[in-house]
Amino acid sequence: MYIGTILRLQIEGTRRRLSCELIGVDDGKYLIVKMPSLHIMESVSNLLVTGNEITAKYMHKGTMFGFQSTIIDLIHKPFKLVFIKYPDKTDSYDVRGNKRVECFLPANVKIAEQILEGSITDISRAGCLFTIETHEHEGLINMLKLSNEIKIGFYLPGIAEELNVDADQKSIKIDTDGSSLGIEFVEMDSTVKAKLIDFLSKAGA
């Protein structure tokens, strides 16, 4: 792990995950993470207490790493920071084997209360590339930043209903012709997962 790494934290007692930036490390002792904005934390703030257990995941060079830890302490001013126990061990698994399929699927991304309409231009079991015309969403594009928690909705061929997946925004590319968001899937209903896998299998992935 390095300073600036985005950790995806899940606190014991909830399925909600938080995207937090690692801002400090004392090897063998603790990690310091900066919490996201308050409106994102509304449903989990009461679980951020000393002694609660957490699960953390992060990406590095195409590999997903994960570890278990415990909240050591919190401070609220001047910034909300959480100290977590330095992990005893870190597990890893390679996610680069998820083959992407080029496509054009109607889609939308929900960030907080805002909705961006666009399309998915490639997709795999792990994530997708969502593209939009910049001029249509110029105000919202300027608000985007890395590691937003989002929900993406999309339509697969032959399926009438919209499929929804909880996800993380992992990258953004903005130019005059259009913009694209690199998206990593986080929480996927088993029914949605089965339909996506069927689509990918038929496409040769």
Short mmCIF file of N, CA and C in Angstrom, two decimals, residues 53-169:
data_model
loop_
_atom_site.label_atom_id
_atom_site.label_comp_id
_atom_site.label_asym_id
_atom_site.label_seq_id
_atom_site.Cartn_x
_atom_site.Cartn_y
_atom_site.Cartn_z
N GLU A 53 -14.78 -4.16 13.68
CA GLU A 53 -13.97 -4.82 12.68
C GLU A 53 -14.36 -4.35 11.28
N ILE A 54 -13.38 -4.33 10.38
CA ILE A 54 -13.62 -3.89 9.00
C ILE A 54 -12.93 -4.86 8.04
N THR A 55 -13.41 -4.84 6.81
CA THR A 55 -12.75 -5.51 5.71
C THR A 55 -12.35 -4.44 4.71
N ALA A 56 -11.12 -4.50 4.21
CA ALA A 56 -10.64 -3.49 3.27
C ALA A 56 -10.16 -4.17 1.99
N LYS A 57 -10.42 -3.53 0.85
CA LYS A 57 -9.93 -4.02 -0.44
C LYS A 57 -9.37 -2.84 -1.23
N TYR A 58 -8.37 -3.14 -2.07
CA TYR A 58 -7.81 -2.10 -2.94
C TYR A 58 -7.16 -2.76 -4.14
N MET A 59 -7.04 -1.98 -5.22
CA MET A 59 -6.44 -2.46 -6.46
C MET A 59 -5.02 -1.94 -6.61
N HIS A 60 -4.15 -2.79 -7.15
CA HIS A 60 -2.78 -2.36 -7.48
C HIS A 60 -2.27 -3.17 -8.65
N LYS A 61 -2.03 -2.50 -9.79
CA LYS A 61 -1.49 -3.12 -10.99
C LYS A 61 -2.26 -4.37 -11.42
N GLY A 62 -3.58 -4.26 -11.45
CA GLY A 62 -4.42 -5.33 -11.93
C GLY A 62 -4.73 -6.42 -10.93
N THR A 63 -4.22 -6.28 -9.71
CA THR A 63 -4.47 -7.27 -8.67
C THR A 63 -5.28 -6.67 -7.55
N MET A 64 -6.28 -7.43 -7.08
CA MET A 64 -7.08 -6.99 -5.95
C MET A 64 -6.47 -7.54 -4.67
N PHE A 65 -6.29 -6.66 -3.68
CA PHE A 65 -5.77 -7.04 -2.37
C PHE A 65 -6.86 -6.82 -1.32
N GLY A 66 -6.85 -7.62 -0.29
CA GLY A 66 -7.83 -7.47 0.77
C GLY A 66 -7.27 -7.89 2.11
N PHE A 67 -7.80 -7.30 3.18
CA PHE A 67 -7.36 -7.67 4.52
C PHE A 67 -8.44 -7.35 5.55
N GLN A 68 -8.33 -7.98 6.70
CA GLN A 68 -9.20 -7.73 7.84
C GLN A 68 -8.47 -6.83 8.82
N SER A 69 -9.21 -5.94 9.49
CA SER A 69 -8.58 -5.06 10.47
C SER A 69 -9.61 -4.60 11.50
N THR A 70 -9.17 -3.69 12.37
CA THR A 70 -10.01 -3.17 13.45
C THR A 70 -9.82 -1.68 13.56
N ILE A 71 -10.88 -0.95 13.86
CA ILE A 71 -10.77 0.50 14.09
C ILE A 71 -10.09 0.74 15.43
N ILE A 72 -8.99 1.48 15.42
CA ILE A 72 -8.25 1.80 16.65
C ILE A 72 -8.79 3.07 17.29
N ASP A 73 -9.00 4.11 16.46
CA ASP A 73 -9.44 5.39 17.00
C ASP A 73 -9.94 6.27 15.87
N LEU A 74 -10.64 7.34 16.22
CA LEU A 74 -11.14 8.30 15.25
C LEU A 74 -10.87 9.70 15.75
N ILE A 75 -10.67 10.63 14.81
CA ILE A 75 -10.66 12.05 15.15
C ILE A 75 -11.62 12.75 14.20
N HIS A 76 -12.25 13.82 14.66
CA HIS A 76 -13.28 14.50 13.87
C HIS A 76 -12.87 15.88 13.38
N LYS A 77 -11.87 16.49 14.02
CA LYS A 77 -11.43 17.83 13.63
C LYS A 77 -9.92 17.87 13.60
N PRO A 78 -9.35 18.62 12.62
CA PRO A 78 -10.03 19.43 11.58
C PRO A 78 -10.60 18.59 10.45
N PHE A 79 -10.23 17.30 10.38
CA PHE A 79 -10.78 16.42 9.36
C PHE A 79 -11.18 15.10 10.03
N LYS A 80 -12.14 14.41 9.42
CA LYS A 80 -12.57 13.12 9.95
C LYS A 80 -11.60 12.04 9.47
N LEU A 81 -10.79 11.53 10.39
CA LEU A 81 -9.79 10.52 10.08
C LEU A 81 -10.03 9.30 10.95
N VAL A 82 -9.74 8.13 10.38
CA VAL A 82 -9.90 6.89 11.11
C VAL A 82 -8.56 6.15 11.13
N PHE A 83 -8.17 5.72 12.31
CA PHE A 83 -6.96 4.93 12.48
C PHE A 83 -7.38 3.46 12.55
N ILE A 84 -6.79 2.64 11.69
CA ILE A 84 -7.10 1.21 11.72
C ILE A 84 -5.82 0.41 11.93
N LYS A 85 -5.98 -0.72 12.55
CA LYS A 85 -4.84 -1.59 12.87
C LYS A 85 -4.14 -2.05 11.60
N TYR A 86 -2.83 -2.02 11.59
CA TYR A 86 -2.04 -2.49 10.45
C TYR A 86 -2.35 -3.97 10.25
N PRO A 87 -2.66 -4.39 9.03
CA PRO A 87 -3.10 -5.79 8.83
C PRO A 87 -2.00 -6.81 9.13
N ASP A 88 -2.42 -7.91 9.75
CA ASP A 88 -1.49 -9.01 10.02
C ASP A 88 -1.10 -9.72 8.73
N LYS A 89 -2.05 -9.82 7.79
CA LYS A 89 -1.76 -10.42 6.49
C LYS A 89 -2.66 -9.81 5.44
N THR A 90 -2.23 -9.87 4.21
CA THR A 90 -3.00 -9.34 3.08
C THR A 90 -3.15 -10.43 2.03
N ASP A 91 -4.39 -10.67 1.61
CA ASP A 91 -4.66 -11.65 0.56
C ASP A 91 -4.75 -10.96 -0.78
N SER A 92 -4.54 -11.71 -1.85
CA SER A 92 -4.60 -11.11 -3.19
C SER A 92 -5.17 -12.10 -4.19
N TYR A 93 -5.75 -11.56 -5.26
CA TYR A 93 -6.16 -12.39 -6.38
C TYR A 93 -6.17 -11.54 -7.64
N ASP A 94 -5.80 -12.14 -8.74
CA ASP A 94 -5.67 -11.44 -10.02
C ASP A 94 -7.03 -11.32 -10.69
N VAL A 95 -7.41 -10.10 -11.06
CA VAL A 95 -8.71 -9.89 -11.73
C VAL A 95 -8.54 -9.53 -13.21
N ARG A 96 -7.31 -9.62 -13.70
CA ARG A 96 -7.09 -9.24 -15.10
C ARG A 96 -7.61 -10.29 -16.07
N GLY A 97 -8.00 -11.47 -15.57
CA GLY A 97 -8.49 -12.52 -16.43
C GLY A 97 -9.92 -12.31 -16.88
N ASN A 98 -10.58 -11.26 -16.39
CA ASN A 98 -11.95 -10.98 -16.80
C ASN A 98 -11.95 -10.32 -18.18
N LYS A 99 -12.23 -11.12 -19.21
CA LYS A 99 -12.17 -10.61 -20.58
C LYS A 99 -13.29 -9.62 -20.84
N ARG A 100 -12.93 -8.50 -21.45
CA ARG A 100 -13.92 -7.48 -21.77
C ARG A 100 -14.50 -7.70 -23.16
N VAL A 101 -15.77 -7.38 -23.29
CA VAL A 101 -16.49 -7.52 -24.56
C VAL A 101 -16.89 -6.13 -25.04
N GLU A 102 -16.53 -5.82 -26.29
CA GLU A 102 -16.96 -4.55 -26.87
C GLU A 102 -18.46 -4.63 -27.15
N CYS A 103 -19.16 -3.52 -26.86
CA CYS A 103 -20.62 -3.54 -26.99
C CYS A 103 -21.14 -2.11 -27.09
N PHE A 104 -22.44 -1.99 -27.18
CA PHE A 104 -23.10 -0.69 -27.10
C PHE A 104 -24.41 -0.91 -26.37
N LEU A 105 -24.39 -0.73 -25.05
CA LEU A 105 -25.56 -1.00 -24.22
C LEU A 105 -26.08 0.31 -23.62
N PRO A 106 -27.36 0.62 -23.81
CA PRO A 106 -27.94 1.80 -23.14
C PRO A 106 -27.72 1.70 -21.64
N ALA A 107 -27.30 2.81 -21.03
CA ALA A 107 -26.96 2.75 -19.61
C ALA A 107 -27.10 4.12 -18.97
N ASN A 108 -27.12 4.13 -17.65
CA ASN A 108 -27.10 5.38 -16.90
C ASN A 108 -26.33 5.16 -15.61
N VAL A 109 -25.73 6.24 -15.12
CA VAL A 109 -24.98 6.20 -13.87
C VAL A 109 -25.62 7.16 -12.89
N LYS A 110 -25.87 6.69 -11.67
CA LYS A 110 -26.44 7.52 -10.62
C LYS A 110 -25.36 7.85 -9.60
N ILE A 111 -25.08 9.13 -9.43
CA ILE A 111 -24.11 9.60 -8.44
C ILE A 111 -24.86 10.52 -7.49
N ALA A 112 -25.01 10.07 -6.22
CA ALA A 112 -25.85 10.80 -5.26
C ALA A 112 -27.25 10.90 -5.87
N GLU A 113 -27.75 12.11 -6.10
CA GLU A 113 -29.09 12.30 -6.66
C GLU A 113 -29.04 12.65 -8.14
N GLN A 114 -27.85 12.62 -8.73
CA GLN A 114 -27.70 13.00 -10.13
C GLN A 114 -27.65 11.76 -11.01
N ILE A 115 -28.15 11.90 -12.25
CA ILE A 115 -28.16 10.79 -13.20
C ILE A 115 -27.48 11.23 -14.50
N LEU A 116 -26.54 10.40 -14.97
CA LEU A 116 -25.89 10.62 -16.25
C LEU A 116 -26.37 9.55 -17.22
N GLU A 117 -26.90 9.97 -18.36
CA GLU A 117 -27.35 9.04 -19.39
C GLU A 117 -26.22 8.82 -20.39
N GLY A 118 -26.02 7.57 -20.80
CA GLY A 118 -24.97 7.29 -21.76
C GLY A 118 -25.05 5.86 -22.23
N SER A 119 -23.90 5.24 -22.44
CA SER A 119 -23.87 3.85 -22.90
C SER A 119 -22.62 3.15 -22.40
N ILE A 120 -22.69 1.83 -22.31
CA ILE A 120 -21.53 1.00 -21.99
C ILE A 120 -20.92 0.54 -23.30
N THR A 121 -19.61 0.79 -23.46
CA THR A 121 -18.94 0.42 -24.72
C THR A 121 -18.03 -0.79 -24.58
N ASP A 122 -17.74 -1.22 -23.38
CA ASP A 122 -17.16 -2.54 -23.16
C ASP A 122 -17.48 -2.98 -21.73
N ILE A 123 -17.57 -4.29 -21.53
CA ILE A 123 -18.03 -4.80 -20.24
C ILE A 123 -17.39 -6.16 -19.96
N SER A 124 -17.16 -6.45 -18.69
CA SER A 124 -16.67 -7.76 -18.24
C SER A 124 -17.40 -8.10 -16.94
N ARG A 125 -17.04 -9.22 -16.34
CA ARG A 125 -17.66 -9.59 -15.07
C ARG A 125 -17.26 -8.62 -13.96
N ALA A 126 -16.11 -7.96 -14.12
CA ALA A 126 -15.58 -7.11 -13.05
C ALA A 126 -15.95 -5.64 -13.19
N GLY A 127 -16.29 -5.20 -14.41
CA GLY A 127 -16.57 -3.77 -14.58
C GLY A 127 -16.89 -3.43 -16.02
N CYS A 128 -16.89 -2.12 -16.30
CA CYS A 128 -17.25 -1.69 -17.65
C CYS A 128 -16.70 -0.29 -17.92
N LEU A 129 -16.81 0.12 -19.18
CA LEU A 129 -16.48 1.48 -19.58
C LEU A 129 -17.78 2.17 -19.98
N PHE A 130 -18.12 3.23 -19.28
CA PHE A 130 -19.35 3.99 -19.50
C PHE A 130 -18.99 5.28 -20.21
N THR A 131 -19.63 5.57 -21.34
CA THR A 131 -19.31 6.77 -22.12
C THR A 131 -20.51 7.69 -22.22
N ILE A 132 -20.23 8.98 -22.26
CA ILE A 132 -21.28 10.01 -22.35
C ILE A 132 -20.79 11.15 -23.24
N GLU A 133 -21.74 11.89 -23.79
CA GLU A 133 -21.39 13.09 -24.54
C GLU A 133 -21.20 14.23 -23.56
N THR A 134 -20.01 14.77 -23.51
CA THR A 134 -19.65 15.75 -22.50
C THR A 134 -20.57 16.96 -22.50
N HIS A 135 -20.91 17.48 -23.66
CA HIS A 135 -21.69 18.72 -23.73
C HIS A 135 -23.07 18.56 -23.10
N GLU A 136 -23.58 17.33 -23.05
CA GLU A 136 -24.91 17.12 -22.49
C GLU A 136 -24.92 17.12 -20.95
N HIS A 137 -23.76 16.90 -20.37
CA HIS A 137 -23.66 16.81 -18.91
C HIS A 137 -22.50 17.63 -18.39
N GLU A 138 -22.22 18.75 -19.01
CA GLU A 138 -21.02 19.52 -18.68
C GLU A 138 -20.95 19.87 -17.20
N GLY A 139 -22.08 20.31 -16.62
CA GLY A 139 -22.07 20.70 -15.21
C GLY A 139 -21.73 19.55 -14.30
N LEU A 140 -22.30 18.36 -14.57
CA LEU A 140 -22.04 17.19 -13.74
C LEU A 140 -20.63 16.66 -13.93
N ILE A 141 -20.14 16.70 -15.17
CA ILE A 141 -18.80 16.20 -15.44
C ILE A 141 -17.77 16.94 -14.60
N ASN A 142 -17.96 18.24 -14.46
CA ASN A 142 -17.01 19.04 -13.67
C ASN A 142 -17.02 18.66 -12.20
N MET A 143 -18.07 18.00 -11.73
CA MET A 143 -18.18 17.60 -10.32
C MET A 143 -17.56 16.22 -10.06
N LEU A 144 -17.30 15.47 -11.12
CA LEU A 144 -16.83 14.10 -10.94
C LEU A 144 -15.42 14.07 -10.39
N LYS A 145 -15.17 13.10 -9.55
CA LYS A 145 -13.83 12.86 -9.03
C LYS A 145 -13.64 11.37 -8.87
N LEU A 146 -12.40 10.95 -8.76
CA LEU A 146 -12.10 9.53 -8.67
C LEU A 146 -12.72 8.89 -7.45
N SER A 147 -13.16 7.65 -7.62
CA SER A 147 -13.67 6.80 -6.54
C SER A 147 -15.00 7.26 -5.96
N ASN A 148 -15.87 7.80 -6.79
CA ASN A 148 -17.24 8.02 -6.37
C ASN A 148 -17.94 6.68 -6.20
N GLU A 149 -18.80 6.57 -5.19
CA GLU A 149 -19.68 5.41 -5.09
C GLU A 149 -20.88 5.69 -6.00
N ILE A 150 -21.18 4.75 -6.88
CA ILE A 150 -22.23 4.98 -7.87
C ILE A 150 -23.12 3.75 -7.99
N LYS A 151 -24.18 3.90 -8.73
CA LYS A 151 -25.02 2.77 -9.15
C LYS A 151 -25.17 2.90 -10.65
N ILE A 152 -24.91 1.81 -11.37
CA ILE A 152 -25.04 1.84 -12.82
C ILE A 152 -26.20 0.95 -13.24
N GLY A 153 -27.02 1.47 -14.13
CA GLY A 153 -28.14 0.71 -14.68
C GLY A 153 -27.91 0.51 -16.17
N PHE A 154 -28.22 -0.68 -16.68
CA PHE A 154 -27.99 -0.94 -18.10
C PHE A 154 -28.96 -2.01 -18.59
N TYR A 155 -29.05 -2.10 -19.91
CA TYR A 155 -29.96 -3.05 -20.55
C TYR A 155 -29.14 -4.03 -21.40
N LEU A 156 -29.44 -5.32 -21.25
CA LEU A 156 -28.82 -6.35 -22.09
C LEU A 156 -29.79 -6.75 -23.20
N PRO A 157 -29.26 -7.17 -24.34
CA PRO A 157 -30.13 -7.59 -25.45
C PRO A 157 -31.10 -8.69 -25.03
N GLY A 158 -32.37 -8.52 -25.39
CA GLY A 158 -33.38 -9.52 -25.10
C GLY A 158 -33.94 -9.47 -23.69
N ILE A 159 -33.48 -8.52 -22.87
CA ILE A 159 -33.96 -8.38 -21.49
C ILE A 159 -34.63 -7.02 -21.35
N ALA A 160 -35.89 -7.01 -21.00
CA ALA A 160 -36.66 -5.76 -20.98
C ALA A 160 -36.32 -4.86 -19.81
N GLU A 161 -36.09 -5.48 -18.63
CA GLU A 161 -35.91 -4.64 -17.44
C GLU A 161 -34.47 -4.13 -17.32
N GLU A 162 -34.35 -2.99 -16.67
CA GLU A 162 -33.04 -2.41 -16.40
C GLU A 162 -32.35 -3.21 -15.31
N LEU A 163 -31.07 -3.51 -15.51
CA LEU A 163 -30.27 -4.21 -14.51
C LEU A 163 -29.43 -3.19 -13.75
N ASN A 164 -29.40 -3.29 -12.43
CA ASN A 164 -28.70 -2.30 -11.61
C ASN A 164 -27.61 -2.95 -10.78
N VAL A 165 -26.47 -2.26 -10.69
CA VAL A 165 -25.32 -2.78 -9.96
C VAL A 165 -24.68 -1.65 -9.15
N ASP A 166 -24.35 -1.90 -7.89
CA ASP A 166 -23.57 -0.96 -7.10
C ASP A 166 -22.13 -1.04 -7.57
N ALA A 167 -21.48 0.12 -7.70
CA ALA A 167 -20.15 0.14 -8.30
C ALA A 167 -19.31 1.30 -7.77
N ASP A 168 -18.05 1.29 -8.18
CA ASP A 168 -17.12 2.38 -7.90
C ASP A 168 -16.66 3.00 -9.20
N GLN A 169 -16.55 4.30 -9.22
CA GLN A 169 -15.94 5.00 -10.35
C GLN A 169 -14.43 4.98 -10.13
#
